[in-house]
Coordinates of C-alpha atoms in Angstrom, one line a residue:
M1 CA -8.5 15.6 -1.5
S2 CA -10.5 17.7 0.6
G3 CA -13.9 16.3 1.6
F4 CA -17.5 17.5 1.2
V5 CA -21.1 16.5 1.7
V6 CA -24.3 18.5 0.8
V7 CA -28.0 17.7 1.6
L8 CA -31.0 19.5 0.0
A9 CA -34.1 19.3 2.0
R10 CA -37.6 18.8 0.7
E11 CA -39.4 21.9 -0.4
N12 CA -40.3 24.4 2.4
E13 CA -38.0 22.2 4.9
R14 CA -34.5 22.7 6.5
V15 CA -31.9 19.8 6.7
D16 CA -31.9 18.5 10.5
E17 CA -28.7 19.7 11.9
S18 CA -28.2 16.6 14.0
M19 CA -28.6 14.2 11.2
F20 CA -26.2 16.5 9.0
A21 CA -23.4 16.6 11.6
G22 CA -23.3 12.6 11.4
L23 CA -22.7 13.1 7.6
A24 CA -20.0 15.8 8.3
A25 CA -18.4 13.6 10.6
A26 CA -17.8 11.0 7.7
I27 CA -15.7 13.4 5.8
T28 CA -13.6 14.8 8.9
E29 CA -10.3 12.6 8.2
Y30 CA -10.2 14.5 4.9
G31 CA -9.9 17.8 6.5
P32 CA -6.8 17.8 8.7
D33 CA -6.6 21.6 8.1
G34 CA -10.0 22.4 9.2
G35 CA -13.7 22.3 8.2
A36 CA -16.8 24.2 8.6
T37 CA -20.7 23.8 8.0
R38 CA -23.4 26.1 6.8
H39 CA -27.1 25.9 6.5
D40 CA -28.8 28.2 4.0
G41 CA -32.5 27.7 3.5
P42 CA -33.1 23.9 2.4
V43 CA -29.5 23.2 2.0
A44 CA -26.7 22.1 4.3
L45 CA -23.1 22.2 3.3
A46 CA -19.8 20.8 5.0
H47 CA -16.2 21.3 4.0
A48 CA -13.2 19.5 5.2
L49 CA -9.8 21.1 4.1
F50 CA -6.9 19.2 2.9
A51 CA -4.5 22.2 1.9
V52 CA -2.4 21.3 -1.2
R53 CA -2.0 24.8 -2.7
E54 CA -0.7 28.1 -1.7
N55 CA -4.2 29.9 -1.4
S56 CA -6.2 26.9 0.1
S57 CA -9.2 27.8 2.5
I58 CA -11.8 26.4 4.4
G59 CA -15.3 26.4 2.7
P60 CA -18.2 26.4 1.9
H61 CA -17.2 29.5 -0.1
R62 CA -19.8 32.3 -1.1
S63 CA -19.8 34.5 -3.9
A64 CA -20.7 38.3 -4.2
R65 CA -23.8 37.2 -5.8
G66 CA -24.9 34.8 -2.9
S67 CA -23.9 31.4 -4.6
W68 CA -22.5 28.9 -2.2
L69 CA -19.7 26.3 -3.1
V70 CA -18.1 23.5 -1.6
G71 CA -15.9 20.9 -3.5
D72 CA -12.6 19.6 -4.0
I73 CA -11.2 21.8 -6.7
R74 CA -8.1 22.9 -8.7
V75 CA -8.7 25.5 -11.4
D76 CA -6.3 25.3 -14.0
A77 CA -5.3 28.0 -17.0
Q78 CA -6.5 30.6 -14.6
N79 CA -5.2 33.5 -17.1
E80 CA -7.5 31.9 -19.7
L81 CA -10.4 31.9 -17.5
R82 CA -9.9 35.4 -16.3
E83 CA -9.7 36.6 -19.9
L84 CA -13.0 34.9 -20.6
L85 CA -14.5 36.6 -17.4
A86 CA -13.3 40.1 -18.7
A87 CA -14.7 39.8 -22.0
A88 CA -18.0 38.9 -20.7
G89 CA -18.0 42.1 -18.6
A90 CA -17.1 40.4 -15.4
P91 CA -13.2 40.9 -14.6
A92 CA -12.2 38.7 -11.7
E93 CA -9.2 40.6 -10.2
M94 CA -10.6 40.2 -6.7
A95 CA -11.1 36.4 -7.1
T96 CA -7.5 35.1 -5.6
T97 CA -8.5 31.5 -5.0
D98 CA -9.6 28.6 -7.2
E99 CA -12.8 28.6 -5.6
A100 CA -13.6 32.4 -6.0
L101 CA -12.7 32.0 -9.8
F102 CA -15.1 28.9 -10.1
L103 CA -17.9 31.0 -8.3
A104 CA -17.2 34.0 -10.4
A105 CA -17.6 31.8 -13.6
W106 CA -20.7 30.1 -12.4
D107 CA -22.4 33.6 -11.4
V108 CA -21.6 34.6 -15.0
W109 CA -22.4 31.6 -17.2
G110 CA -24.2 29.1 -15.0
T111 CA -23.8 25.5 -16.2
D112 CA -22.0 26.7 -19.3
A113 CA -19.1 27.5 -16.7
L114 CA -18.5 23.8 -16.4
S115 CA -17.1 23.4 -19.8
K116 CA -14.8 26.8 -19.6
V117 CA -13.4 25.9 -16.3
R118 CA -10.0 23.7 -16.8
G119 CA -8.8 21.4 -14.1
D120 CA -9.8 18.7 -11.7
F121 CA -13.0 19.5 -9.6
S122 CA -15.8 17.6 -7.9
A123 CA -18.1 20.4 -6.9
V124 CA -21.5 21.5 -5.5
V125 CA -22.8 24.9 -6.2
W126 CA -26.0 26.2 -4.4
D127 CA -27.7 29.0 -6.2
P128 CA -30.5 30.6 -4.1
A129 CA -31.2 33.1 -6.8
R130 CA -31.9 30.5 -9.4
H131 CA -33.0 28.1 -6.5
V132 CA -31.1 25.2 -7.8
L133 CA -28.3 22.9 -6.7
C134 CA -25.8 21.9 -9.2
A135 CA -23.4 18.9 -8.7
A136 CA -20.4 18.5 -11.3
R137 CA -17.6 16.6 -12.0
D138 CA -14.5 17.5 -14.2
A139 CA -13.8 16.1 -17.9
F140 CA -12.0 13.2 -17.0
G141 CA -13.4 12.3 -13.7
V142 CA -10.4 12.8 -11.8
R143 CA -12.1 13.6 -8.8
P144 CA -15.3 11.5 -7.5
L145 CA -18.9 12.3 -6.8
Y146 CA -21.6 10.2 -5.3
Y147 CA -25.3 10.9 -4.7
A148 CA -28.5 9.7 -3.6
F149 CA -32.2 10.5 -3.5
V150 CA -33.8 9.4 0.0
A151 CA -37.4 10.1 1.0
G152 CA -37.7 13.5 -1.0
Q153 CA -34.1 14.7 -0.1
F154 CA -30.8 15.0 -2.3
V155 CA -27.5 13.9 -0.7
C156 CA -24.0 14.1 -2.6
S157 CA -20.3 14.0 -1.6
N158 CA -16.9 13.1 -3.0
V159 CA -16.9 10.5 0.0
L160 CA -18.7 7.5 -0.6
A161 CA -18.9 6.9 3.3
A162 CA -20.9 10.2 3.7
V163 CA -23.6 9.3 1.1
R164 CA -23.7 5.9 2.9
A165 CA -24.2 7.8 6.6
M166 CA -27.6 9.3 5.0
P167 CA -30.5 7.9 7.1
G168 CA -32.4 5.8 4.7
V169 CA -29.5 4.9 2.6
T170 CA -29.3 1.0 2.8
K171 CA -26.4 -1.3 2.4
R172 CA -28.2 -3.2 -0.4
V173 CA -25.8 -4.0 -3.1
H174 CA -26.5 -3.3 -6.8
E175 CA -26.0 -6.9 -8.3
P176 CA -24.9 -5.8 -11.9
A177 CA -21.9 -4.1 -10.1
I178 CA -21.1 -7.2 -8.4
V179 CA -21.3 -9.3 -11.5
S180 CA -19.0 -6.6 -13.3
F181 CA -16.5 -6.8 -10.8
L182 CA -16.3 -10.4 -11.0
Q183 CA -16.3 -10.5 -14.7
W184 CA -14.0 -7.6 -15.5
G185 CA -12.3 -6.4 -12.2
Y186 CA -14.3 -3.3 -12.0
N187 CA -17.9 -1.5 -12.6
V188 CA -18.4 -1.0 -16.2
D189 CA -21.3 1.3 -15.5
L190 CA -20.0 4.9 -14.9
T191 CA -23.3 6.0 -13.5
T192 CA -23.8 3.2 -10.7
T193 CA -21.8 2.1 -7.5
T194 CA -22.1 -1.3 -5.9
F195 CA -24.7 0.2 -3.5
A196 CA -28.1 -0.2 -5.0
D197 CA -29.2 3.3 -3.2
I198 CA -26.1 5.3 -4.5
Q199 CA -25.4 6.7 -7.8
R200 CA -22.1 8.0 -9.2
L201 CA -22.0 11.0 -11.5
A202 CA -20.2 10.2 -14.8
P203 CA -17.2 12.4 -15.5
A204 CA -17.7 15.5 -17.7
H205 CA -21.5 15.4 -16.5
H206 CA -23.6 17.6 -13.8
L207 CA -26.7 17.1 -12.1
L208 CA -29.4 19.9 -11.4
V209 CA -31.6 19.6 -8.4
T210 CA -34.2 21.5 -6.9
A211 CA -35.9 21.2 -3.6
G212 CA -38.3 18.1 -3.8
D213 CA -36.7 16.8 -7.1
V214 CA -36.4 13.2 -7.1
H215 CA -36.0 12.5 -10.9
A216 CA -33.0 14.8 -11.9
A217 CA -31.0 13.3 -14.8
P218 CA -27.5 13.9 -15.3
H219 CA -26.3 16.1 -18.4
R220 CA -23.0 16.4 -20.1
H221 CA -21.2 19.7 -20.1
W222 CA -18.1 18.7 -21.8
H223 CA -17.6 16.9 -25.0
F224 CA -14.5 15.3 -26.5
P225 CA -12.8 17.9 -28.5
E226 CA -12.7 17.9 -32.4
P227 CA -10.0 20.4 -33.0
R228 CA -9.0 21.8 -36.4
P229 CA -5.7 20.3 -37.8
L230 CA -2.9 22.2 -36.6
V231 CA -0.7 23.2 -39.4
Y232 CA 3.2 24.6 -39.0
R233 CA 5.8 25.4 -41.5
R234 CA 8.4 23.8 -39.4
E235 CA 8.4 20.8 -37.6
Q236 CA 10.1 22.6 -34.6
E237 CA 7.1 24.7 -34.0
Y238 CA 5.2 21.5 -33.0
V239 CA 7.9 20.7 -30.5
D240 CA 7.9 24.0 -29.1
H241 CA 3.9 24.3 -28.9
Y242 CA 4.0 20.7 -27.1
L243 CA 6.6 21.6 -24.5
H244 CA 4.8 24.9 -23.8
V245 CA 1.4 22.8 -23.2
M246 CA 3.1 20.2 -21.2
G247 CA 4.8 23.0 -19.4
E248 CA 1.3 24.6 -18.4
S249 CA -0.1 21.4 -17.4
V250 CA 2.6 20.3 -15.0
S251 CA 3.1 23.9 -13.8
D252 CA -0.5 24.0 -12.8
R253 CA -0.3 20.7 -10.9
L254 CA 2.8 21.7 -8.9
R255 CA 1.9 24.7 -6.9
Q256 CA 3.7 23.3 -3.8
P257 CA 7.3 23.7 -2.6
K258 CA 7.5 19.8 -2.5
V259 CA 6.1 17.5 -4.8
A260 CA 6.7 13.9 -5.4
L261 CA 6.6 11.6 -8.6
L262 CA 6.2 8.0 -9.4
L263 CA 8.8 7.4 -11.7
S264 CA 9.5 4.6 -14.0
G265 CA 12.0 4.3 -16.9
G266 CA 9.3 5.1 -19.7
L267 CA 8.8 8.1 -21.2
D268 CA 5.7 9.7 -19.7
S269 CA 6.9 9.8 -16.1
T270 CA 10.1 11.0 -17.0
A271 CA 8.8 13.5 -19.2
I272 CA 6.7 14.9 -16.4
A273 CA 9.9 14.9 -14.1
A274 CA 11.9 16.9 -16.8
T275 CA 9.0 19.4 -17.2
A276 CA 8.6 19.8 -13.5
R277 CA 12.4 20.7 -13.1
R278 CA 12.4 23.2 -16.4
V279 CA 9.2 25.0 -15.2
S280 CA 9.7 25.1 -11.5
P281 CA 13.2 24.6 -10.6
S282 CA 12.8 25.7 -7.1
T283 CA 10.2 23.0 -6.5
A284 CA 11.9 20.1 -4.2
L285 CA 11.0 17.1 -6.3
H286 CA 11.3 13.3 -5.0
A287 CA 10.9 10.6 -7.2
Y288 CA 9.7 6.9 -6.3
T289 CA 10.2 3.7 -8.5
W290 CA 8.3 0.3 -7.7
V291 CA 10.5 -2.5 -8.8
T292 CA 9.5 -6.3 -8.9
S293 CA 13.1 -7.4 -8.0
P294 CA 13.7 -9.9 -6.4
V295 CA 10.5 -11.6 -7.4
R296 CA 10.9 -10.9 -11.2
P297 CA 14.3 -9.2 -12.3
D298 CA 13.6 -5.7 -14.3
D299 CA 15.6 -2.9 -15.6
E300 CA 12.8 -0.1 -14.2
G301 CA 14.8 0.9 -11.2
R302 CA 18.0 1.3 -13.0
V303 CA 16.6 3.3 -15.9
A304 CA 14.5 5.7 -13.4
G305 CA 17.5 6.1 -11.3
L306 CA 19.7 7.3 -14.3
A307 CA 16.9 9.8 -15.3
A308 CA 16.7 11.0 -11.9
R309 CA 20.3 11.9 -11.6
Y310 CA 20.1 13.3 -14.9
L311 CA 17.7 15.7 -13.6
G312 CA 19.0 16.1 -10.1
I313 CA 15.9 14.7 -8.5
R314 CA 16.0 12.6 -5.0
H315 CA 15.0 9.1 -6.1
E316 CA 14.1 6.1 -4.1
T317 CA 13.3 2.3 -5.3
I318 CA 10.9 0.2 -3.4
G319 CA 11.1 -3.6 -4.2
D320 CA 10.8 -7.0 -2.5
P321 CA 6.9 -7.2 -3.3
L322 CA 4.9 -9.2 -0.8
P323 CA 2.9 -12.2 -2.2
S324 CA -0.4 -11.1 -3.9
L325 CA -3.4 -10.5 -1.8
S326 CA -1.4 -9.7 1.3
H327 CA -3.0 -6.7 1.7
L328 CA -6.3 -8.5 2.8
G329 CA -4.4 -9.3 5.9
F330 CA -3.8 -5.8 6.8
A331 CA -6.1 -4.9 9.7
E332 CA -6.7 -1.1 8.6
F333 CA -7.3 -2.2 5.1
R334 CA -11.2 -1.2 4.0
S335 CA -12.1 -0.5 0.5
P336 CA -15.3 1.8 -0.2
E337 CA -16.2 -0.7 -2.9
P338 CA -14.6 -3.9 -4.0
L339 CA -11.1 -3.5 -5.5
D340 CA -9.4 -5.5 -7.9
G341 CA -6.0 -4.8 -6.7
P342 CA -4.0 -8.1 -5.9
D343 CA -0.7 -6.2 -5.4
E344 CA -2.5 -3.2 -3.3
F345 CA 0.0 -4.0 -0.8
Y346 CA 2.4 -1.9 -2.8
W347 CA 0.1 1.3 -2.7
L348 CA -0.7 1.1 0.9
T349 CA 2.6 0.9 2.2
L350 CA 4.0 3.4 -0.2
A351 CA 1.3 6.1 -0.1
P352 CA 2.0 6.9 4.0
R353 CA 5.9 6.9 2.8
I354 CA 5.2 9.6 0.2
A355 CA 2.8 11.6 2.4
R356 CA 5.7 12.1 4.8
E357 CA 7.5 13.9 2.4
S358 CA 5.0 15.6 0.3
R359 CA 1.2 16.2 0.1
V360 CA 1.1 16.2 -3.8
L361 CA 2.0 13.1 -6.3
L362 CA 2.3 13.3 -9.8
V363 CA 1.5 10.2 -12.0
G364 CA 2.5 9.7 -15.5
E365 CA -0.8 7.9 -16.9
D366 CA -1.9 8.1 -19.9
G367 CA 0.3 9.5 -22.4
D368 CA 0.2 6.4 -24.5
A369 CA -3.7 7.1 -25.1
L370 CA -3.0 10.6 -26.1
F371 CA -0.4 9.3 -29.0
I372 CA -2.3 6.3 -30.2
P373 CA -2.0 6.7 -33.9
P374 CA -5.1 6.6 -36.2
S375 CA -5.3 4.5 -39.4
V376 CA -4.5 6.3 -42.6
R377 CA -8.1 5.9 -43.7
T378 CA -9.0 8.0 -40.6
Q379 CA -6.3 10.5 -41.0
L380 CA -7.7 11.0 -44.6
R381 CA -10.9 12.7 -42.8
S382 CA -8.9 15.6 -41.9
W383 CA -5.5 15.7 -43.7
P384 CA -5.3 15.7 -47.6
L385 CA -3.9 12.5 -49.1
S386 CA -1.1 14.1 -50.5
D387 CA 0.1 15.6 -47.0
V388 CA -0.2 12.1 -45.3
L389 CA 1.7 10.5 -48.2
A390 CA 4.4 12.8 -47.9
R391 CA 4.6 12.6 -44.1
A392 CA 4.8 8.7 -44.4
I393 CA 7.4 8.7 -46.9
R394 CA 9.5 11.1 -44.6
Y395 CA 9.0 9.2 -41.7
T396 CA 10.0 6.1 -43.2
L397 CA 13.0 7.4 -44.9
S398 CA 14.3 9.0 -41.8
T399 CA 13.4 6.1 -39.2
G400 CA 13.7 2.8 -41.1
H401 CA 10.0 2.2 -39.8
L402 CA 6.9 2.0 -41.6
P403 CA 4.1 4.4 -40.0
H404 CA 1.0 2.8 -38.3
T405 CA -1.5 2.4 -41.3
G406 CA -4.4 0.2 -40.0
L407 CA -4.0 -2.1 -42.9
R408 CA -3.0 -5.0 -41.0
L409 CA -5.7 -4.4 -38.5
R410 CA -8.5 -4.4 -41.2
E411 CA -6.8 -7.8 -42.7
K412 CA -7.1 -9.2 -39.2
L413 CA -10.8 -8.3 -39.1
R414 CA -11.7 -9.8 -42.1
G415 CA -10.2 -13.1 -40.9
G416 CA -12.0 -12.5 -37.6
L417 CA -10.6 -11.6 -34.4
P418 CA -11.1 -13.6 -31.2
A419 CA -14.1 -12.3 -29.1
T420 CA -13.0 -9.3 -26.9
V421 CA -16.1 -9.8 -24.5
Q422 CA -15.1 -10.9 -21.3
T423 CA -16.9 -14.0 -20.3
A424 CA -18.1 -14.6 -16.7
P425 CA -16.4 -17.1 -14.5
A426 CA -17.8 -20.5 -14.5
W427 CA -18.5 -20.4 -10.8
L428 CA -20.8 -17.4 -11.0
R429 CA -24.2 -18.3 -10.3
A430 CA -26.6 -19.1 -13.2
D431 CA -29.4 -17.4 -11.7
V432 CA -27.6 -14.3 -11.0
L433 CA -26.5 -14.0 -14.7
A434 CA -30.0 -14.7 -15.7
R435 CA -31.1 -11.6 -13.5
T436 CA -28.4 -9.1 -14.5
G437 CA -26.8 -10.6 -17.8
L438 CA -23.3 -10.2 -18.7
Q439 CA -22.0 -6.9 -18.0
H440 CA -20.7 -4.8 -21.1
H441 CA -18.9 -1.5 -21.6
A442 CA -21.3 1.3 -22.8
S443 CA -20.8 2.0 -26.4
V444 CA -19.4 5.4 -27.2
P445 CA -19.7 7.2 -30.5
E446 CA -16.7 7.0 -32.7
H447 CA -14.5 10.0 -32.7
P448 CA -14.1 11.3 -36.4
T449 CA -10.2 11.7 -36.1
R450 CA -8.8 9.8 -33.3
P451 CA -11.4 7.1 -32.3
E452 CA -8.6 4.9 -30.4
T453 CA -7.7 7.6 -28.1
H454 CA -11.4 8.6 -27.5
A455 CA -12.0 4.8 -26.7
A456 CA -9.1 4.6 -24.3
L457 CA -9.9 7.5 -22.3
H458 CA -13.4 6.6 -22.1
V459 CA -13.3 3.3 -20.7
A460 CA -14.7 2.5 -17.3
L461 CA -11.2 1.0 -16.1
W462 CA -9.9 4.6 -15.8
Q463 CA -12.3 5.2 -12.9
A464 CA -11.2 2.1 -11.2
M465 CA -7.6 3.1 -11.6
L466 CA -8.4 6.4 -10.2
A467 CA -10.1 4.8 -7.3
E468 CA -7.1 2.9 -6.3
Y469 CA -5.6 6.2 -5.3
D470 CA -8.4 7.5 -3.1
R471 CA -7.7 8.4 0.4
A472 CA -10.3 6.1 1.6
L473 CA -7.8 3.2 0.9
T474 CA -4.7 4.5 2.3
H475 CA -5.7 7.2 4.9
A476 CA -2.6 8.8 3.8
L477 CA -2.6 12.7 3.5
L478 CA -1.9 12.8 -0.2
E479 CA -3.4 14.1 -3.4
T480 CA -2.6 12.2 -6.8
R481 CA -2.5 14.7 -9.8
W482 CA -2.3 13.4 -13.3
P483 CA -0.5 15.8 -15.8
M484 CA -1.4 13.7 -18.9
L485 CA -5.2 14.2 -18.1
D486 CA -5.5 17.8 -19.3
T487 CA -7.8 19.0 -21.6
R488 CA -5.1 21.6 -23.0
L489 CA -2.8 18.7 -23.7
L490 CA -5.7 16.5 -25.4
E491 CA -6.6 19.3 -27.7
F492 CA -3.2 19.5 -28.9
A493 CA -2.5 15.8 -29.4
L494 CA -5.6 15.6 -31.4
A495 CA -4.8 18.4 -33.6
I496 CA -1.2 17.3 -34.7
P497 CA -0.4 15.3 -37.9
P498 CA -0.4 11.8 -36.6
I499 CA 2.7 11.1 -38.9
P500 CA 5.1 11.5 -37.6
W501 CA 4.3 12.8 -34.2
C502 CA 2.0 9.9 -33.0
Q503 CA 4.3 7.0 -34.3
R504 CA 6.2 5.3 -31.5
K505 CA 5.8 8.5 -29.4
T506 CA 8.0 10.5 -31.7
L507 CA 6.9 13.9 -30.5
V508 CA 7.8 13.1 -27.0
R509 CA 11.3 11.5 -27.7
R510 CA 12.3 14.8 -30.1
A511 CA 11.0 17.1 -27.5
F512 CA 13.0 15.9 -24.6
R513 CA 16.2 15.5 -26.7
G514 CA 18.9 16.7 -24.3
A515 CA 16.5 17.0 -21.4
L516 CA 16.6 13.1 -20.7
P517 CA 19.3 10.8 -21.1
D518 CA 19.2 9.1 -24.7
E519 CA 19.0 5.5 -23.2
V520 CA 15.5 6.9 -21.8
L521 CA 14.6 8.3 -25.3
R522 CA 15.6 5.2 -27.0
R523 CA 14.0 2.8 -24.8
P524 CA 10.9 1.1 -26.2
K525 CA 7.8 0.4 -24.3
S526 CA 8.7 -2.5 -22.0
P527 CA 6.3 -3.8 -19.7
V528 CA 7.4 -6.4 -17.0
A529 CA 6.9 -9.7 -18.3
G530 CA 6.0 -12.6 -15.8
F531 CA 5.4 -10.9 -12.8
T532 CA 1.9 -11.9 -12.5
E533 CA 2.3 -15.6 -13.4
T534 CA 5.5 -15.4 -10.5
Q535 CA 3.0 -13.9 -7.9
I536 CA 0.6 -16.6 -8.9
A537 CA 3.1 -19.3 -8.4
R538 CA 4.2 -17.7 -4.8
W539 CA 0.2 -17.6 -3.9
R540 CA -0.4 -21.0 -4.8
S541 CA 2.7 -22.3 -2.8
T542 CA 1.3 -20.6 0.4
Q543 CA -2.5 -21.1 -0.2
P544 CA -3.0 -24.3 -2.2
T545 CA -6.7 -24.4 -1.1
L546 CA -9.2 -21.6 -0.3
A547 CA -10.3 -21.3 3.1
T548 CA -13.6 -22.5 4.1
G549 CA -14.9 -19.8 5.8
F550 CA -16.7 -17.8 2.9
D551 CA -18.9 -14.8 4.1
L552 CA -22.4 -16.1 3.9
R553 CA -23.5 -13.5 1.2
M554 CA -21.0 -15.0 -1.1
A555 CA -23.2 -17.7 -1.8
D556 CA -25.8 -15.3 -3.2
Y557 CA -23.5 -14.7 -6.1
V558 CA -20.9 -17.7 -6.5
D559 CA -20.9 -21.4 -6.3
T560 CA -18.1 -21.6 -3.6
A561 CA -17.6 -25.5 -4.4
K562 CA -16.9 -24.8 -8.0
L563 CA -14.8 -21.8 -6.9
R564 CA -12.5 -23.9 -4.6
K565 CA -12.0 -26.5 -7.6
D566 CA -11.1 -23.6 -9.6
V567 CA -7.8 -22.6 -7.7
S568 CA -5.3 -25.4 -8.4
A569 CA -5.9 -26.0 -12.2
A570 CA -6.7 -22.2 -13.1
S571 CA -5.1 -20.4 -15.7
T572 CA -3.5 -16.9 -15.3
V573 CA -7.0 -15.4 -16.4
N574 CA -9.2 -17.7 -14.1
T575 CA -6.8 -17.2 -11.3
L576 CA -7.1 -13.5 -11.5
A577 CA -10.7 -14.1 -11.4
V578 CA -10.7 -16.3 -8.4
W579 CA -8.4 -13.5 -6.7
R580 CA -11.3 -11.0 -7.4
A581 CA -13.8 -13.4 -5.8
I582 CA -11.5 -13.6 -2.6
E583 CA -11.4 -9.9 -2.6
L584 CA -15.3 -9.6 -2.8
D585 CA -15.5 -11.9 0.2
Q586 CA -13.5 -9.9 2.3
W587 CA -15.5 -6.7 1.3
L588 CA -18.9 -8.3 1.9
A589 CA -17.7 -9.4 5.3
Q590 CA -16.6 -5.9 6.1
L591 CA -20.0 -4.5 4.9

């Protein structure tokens, strides 16, 4: 990703140039292809370019109307946006870059442009005509954005270290985030960071700030879609529509002569690979598969290799995992926030290897969420009963499987399900819990037609997963892109009849007949069983007790004597919590 940082000074003041130079230095490693700084009235903007498309250019960028833009931006569906601009009387033929299109949309619609621009972005617009600064994130929050209000000034960046470099921003930690990490493995609050002085802008939100404003509140600019049911007469029309939307999503994320893929033996990553080969035959594709062998035998590498050969894609398997927590011994390892990644060594070694071949990596998460089937009761909110019954009968007769009805879940609910709230580890200090309380995910309104998909894509775990691919961890010149996190694909998936298309990914299996090997299409979802337990056993054999040298700040949160006792006899779940404590200890020591 490209880096940027922006400071808005107090009213009638300018940003101190020497101070801002220190902030700009914090984003330098994100700009191997150049950078620039601009001061305009009360605002200072810096951009560090990582060129990952054919029309990349160094910012800050300026519109004809005088608005300034810095960001990490990829605008998708550009023809669609150009048509909207033309209909608004503002044709954008001269907007030849993603940034120019983004600015053209801003100049026409202001903050309303944020819901019209598709793609991944973390961006800041300074609009001198409106005398307002707008910081914004894309719908899924693929690109990060952090901010702080300090002594009447506002600072924001997609690089946490740049905000931390702002004078007046302290190292003081946010206790609820620490508790959340130890409890869940990530921060369940989408609006905070581990630092008390620094906030995180939530996905699909923007922030409007004026000079001297220290009370600006975020606003949501994108809402989870509720499309009308998509009714076709022929089943093939659904397949064709899906392939078209998949093609658009993947094509918009290529835009490079060489692209890498993380390839498993499952449907999502192989579907992306097949689509990339179809929409851009000239793109050089290189696939990588992580296998757990010889630690734990699995079939992932063989099936992924089968798909790669079928598609004519270069393929490498990476195996022989190190013991869990090995990355904590890497001298260069630093995480911006506490990271629950006991096997992070895999990514730390793989990312630089991929970056030597390509600057862009495609990842297949989260096709599962798109096609979670809703209950029959939920389907009846948008589909006639006769239609649902007819589709269910046809599906059962043609496949021999009953469609998902949700009735079994209702029976379980009547009998009482086990508590799904994550409890705090026994060694977490009681006084800390008394101050913060247990940390819980924020409730989200239930989606009327696809509540499970809505919930799956809103969970805070997604932001933690995206953070694992941050360049701040690997320092590799590599940008990760997620074709399944596309608003066009989401809108389509929410509009199709859940029976048959969302049952066992019927739509994906049907669409890629002939484009992928039959073994891949027939293969059920098959997580690698026993790998975590094997890694725990390996770790215990080499680390029977915890070292005595905990960072002094660990004692502020953890009863270290209890923690040591929990190692040898802990269950799998409790051992994973112990690992989080060890990772937190190293993070505190490096703070």
